[in-house]
Coordinates of C-alpha atoms in Angstrom, one line a residue:
X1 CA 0.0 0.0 0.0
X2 CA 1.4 3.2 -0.7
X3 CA 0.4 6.9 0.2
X4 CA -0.7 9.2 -2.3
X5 CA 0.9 12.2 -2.4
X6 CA -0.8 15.0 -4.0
X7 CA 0.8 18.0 -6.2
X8 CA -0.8 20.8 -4.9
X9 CA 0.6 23.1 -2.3
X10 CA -0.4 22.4 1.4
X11 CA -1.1 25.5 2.2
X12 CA -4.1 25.4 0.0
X13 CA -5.9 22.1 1.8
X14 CA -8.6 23.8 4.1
X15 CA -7.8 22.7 7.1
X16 CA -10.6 20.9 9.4
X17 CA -10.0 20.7 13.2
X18 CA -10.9 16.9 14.1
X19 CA -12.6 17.1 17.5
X20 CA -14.2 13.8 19.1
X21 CA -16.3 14.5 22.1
X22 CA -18.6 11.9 24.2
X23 CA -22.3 12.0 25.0
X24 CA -22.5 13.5 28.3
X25 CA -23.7 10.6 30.7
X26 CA -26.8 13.1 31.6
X27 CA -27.9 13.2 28.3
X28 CA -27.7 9.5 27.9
X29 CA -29.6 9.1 30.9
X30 CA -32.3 11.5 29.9
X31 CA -33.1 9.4 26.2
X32 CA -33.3 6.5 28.3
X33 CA -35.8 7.4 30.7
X34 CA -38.0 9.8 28.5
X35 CA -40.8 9.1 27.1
X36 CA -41.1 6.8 24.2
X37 CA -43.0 6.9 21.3
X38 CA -45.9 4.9 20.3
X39 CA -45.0 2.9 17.3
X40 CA -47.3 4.2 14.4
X41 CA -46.5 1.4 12.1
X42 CA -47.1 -1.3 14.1
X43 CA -50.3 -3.3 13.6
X44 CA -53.1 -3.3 15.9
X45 CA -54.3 -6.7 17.6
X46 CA -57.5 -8.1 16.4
X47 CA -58.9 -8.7 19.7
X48 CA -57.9 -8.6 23.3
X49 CA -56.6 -11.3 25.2
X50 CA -56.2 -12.5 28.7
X51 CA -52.7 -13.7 29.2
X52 CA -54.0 -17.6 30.4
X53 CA -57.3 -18.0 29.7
X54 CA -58.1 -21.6 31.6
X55 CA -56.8 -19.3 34.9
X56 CA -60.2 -16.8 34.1
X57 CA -62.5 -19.9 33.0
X58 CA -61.1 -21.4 36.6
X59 CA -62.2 -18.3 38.0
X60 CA -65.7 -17.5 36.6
X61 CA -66.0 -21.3 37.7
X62 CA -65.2 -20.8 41.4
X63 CA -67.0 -17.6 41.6
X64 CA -70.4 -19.2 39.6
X65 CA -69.9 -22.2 42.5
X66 CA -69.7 -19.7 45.3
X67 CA -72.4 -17.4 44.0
X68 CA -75.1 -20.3 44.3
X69 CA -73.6 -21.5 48.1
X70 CA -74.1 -17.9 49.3
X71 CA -77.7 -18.1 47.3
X72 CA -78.9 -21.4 48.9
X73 CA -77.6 -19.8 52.5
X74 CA -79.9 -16.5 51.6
X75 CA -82.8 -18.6 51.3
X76 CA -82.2 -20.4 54.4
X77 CA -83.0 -16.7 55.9
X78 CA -85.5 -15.6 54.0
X79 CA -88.9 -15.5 55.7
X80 CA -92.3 -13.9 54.2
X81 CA -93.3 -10.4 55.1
X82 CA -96.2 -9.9 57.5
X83 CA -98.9 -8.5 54.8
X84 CA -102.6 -9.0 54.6
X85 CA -102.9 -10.3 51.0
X86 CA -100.9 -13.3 50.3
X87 CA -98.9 -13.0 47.1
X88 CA -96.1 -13.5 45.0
X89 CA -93.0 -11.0 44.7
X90 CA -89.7 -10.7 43.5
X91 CA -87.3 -8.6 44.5
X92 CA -84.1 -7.5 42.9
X93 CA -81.3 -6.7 45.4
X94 CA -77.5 -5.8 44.7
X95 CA -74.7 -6.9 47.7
X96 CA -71.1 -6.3 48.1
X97 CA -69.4 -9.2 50.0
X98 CA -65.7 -8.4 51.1
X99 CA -63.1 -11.3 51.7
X100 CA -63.9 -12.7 54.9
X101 CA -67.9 -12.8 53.9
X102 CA -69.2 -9.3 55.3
X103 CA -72.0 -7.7 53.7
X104 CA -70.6 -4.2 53.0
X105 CA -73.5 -2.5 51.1
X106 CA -77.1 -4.1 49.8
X107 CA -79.7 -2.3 48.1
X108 CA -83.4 -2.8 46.0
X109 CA -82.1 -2.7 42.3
X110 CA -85.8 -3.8 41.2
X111 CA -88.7 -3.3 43.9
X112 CA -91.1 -5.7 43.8
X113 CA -93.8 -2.9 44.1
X114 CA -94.4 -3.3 47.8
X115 CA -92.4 -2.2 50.4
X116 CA -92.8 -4.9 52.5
X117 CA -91.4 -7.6 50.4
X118 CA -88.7 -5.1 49.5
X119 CA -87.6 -4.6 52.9
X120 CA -87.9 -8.3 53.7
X121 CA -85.3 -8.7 50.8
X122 CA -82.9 -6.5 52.3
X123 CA -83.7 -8.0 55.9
X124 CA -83.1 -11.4 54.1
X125 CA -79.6 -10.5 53.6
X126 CA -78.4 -8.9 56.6
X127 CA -79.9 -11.9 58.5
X128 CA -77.5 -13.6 56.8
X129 CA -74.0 -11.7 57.5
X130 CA -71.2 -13.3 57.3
X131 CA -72.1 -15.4 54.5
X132 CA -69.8 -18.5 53.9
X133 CA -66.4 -17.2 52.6
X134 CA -65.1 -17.0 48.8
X135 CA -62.5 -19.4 48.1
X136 CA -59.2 -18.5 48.2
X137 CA -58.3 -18.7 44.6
X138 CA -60.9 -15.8 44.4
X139 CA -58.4 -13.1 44.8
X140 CA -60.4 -9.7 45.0
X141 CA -61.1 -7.5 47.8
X142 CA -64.7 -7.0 47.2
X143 CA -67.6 -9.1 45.6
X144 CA -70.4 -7.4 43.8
X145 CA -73.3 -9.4 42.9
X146 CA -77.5 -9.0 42.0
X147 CA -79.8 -11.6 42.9
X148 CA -83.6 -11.9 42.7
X149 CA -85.5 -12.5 45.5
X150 CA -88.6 -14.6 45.0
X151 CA -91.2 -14.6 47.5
X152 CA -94.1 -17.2 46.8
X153 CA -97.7 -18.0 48.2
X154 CA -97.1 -19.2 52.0
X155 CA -99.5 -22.5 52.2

């Protein structure tokens, strides 16, 4: 290999200061930790997925199981108003349960029309406080759930 040496004077090269300088480490740190950019290009999901679904089937499972235990346990405290005409009513009530199961809040989502059955609903349910407990692959804090109510003919 040999070095080409040119004709021309050197005074007449421009002359161009090499300077190397490194990224100050603050700087580096700042593109690291700011804010990144959504992707534009990148192709949207079709649908959205749980990341294992047999873990949610195994849970809507539980919680299906549960939810007719604490149903058969209501209707082990449910007694018929005191009214004059004997009827039939149903009664729509919504209940929080926590984790040990508490009844934290109940309420009339659909009265039955009369205020007795109605508030035999709701008595229904704090009769029944603490219901049996969610199992413990139910991992929530809180349990919301509606139920109906039915009141039949006594005999």
């Amino acid at each position: 290999m040999t070095q080409n040496e040119s004709k021309k004077p050197k005074e007449d090269d421009p002359k161009i200061a090499a300077v190397q300088t490194q990224a100050s480490t603050e700087s580096v740190a700042q593109e690291a930790t700011s804010r990144q950019r959504l992707d534009e290009s990148a192709p949207e999901a079709d649908t959205a997925r749980a990341p294992n679904v047999g873990i949610g089937k195994d849970k809507l499972r539980l919680s299906a199981e549960w939810g007719k235990q604490i149903s058969a346990y209501f209707e082990l405290h449910k007694r018929y108003p005191q009214v004059k005409k004997q009827k039939k009513a149903t009664v729509k009530v919504s209940l929080v349960l926590n984790r040990l199961g508490n009844v934290v809040s109940v309420g009339v989502l659909e009265s039955s029309g009369d205020t007795a059955f109605d508030e035999a609903a709701i008595a229904m349910i704090r009769r029944s406080d603490p219901v049996p407990r969610p199992p413990a692959e139910l991992t929530q804090d809180q349990f919301s759930y509606s139920l109906n109510v039915n009141f039949n003919e006594r005999k």
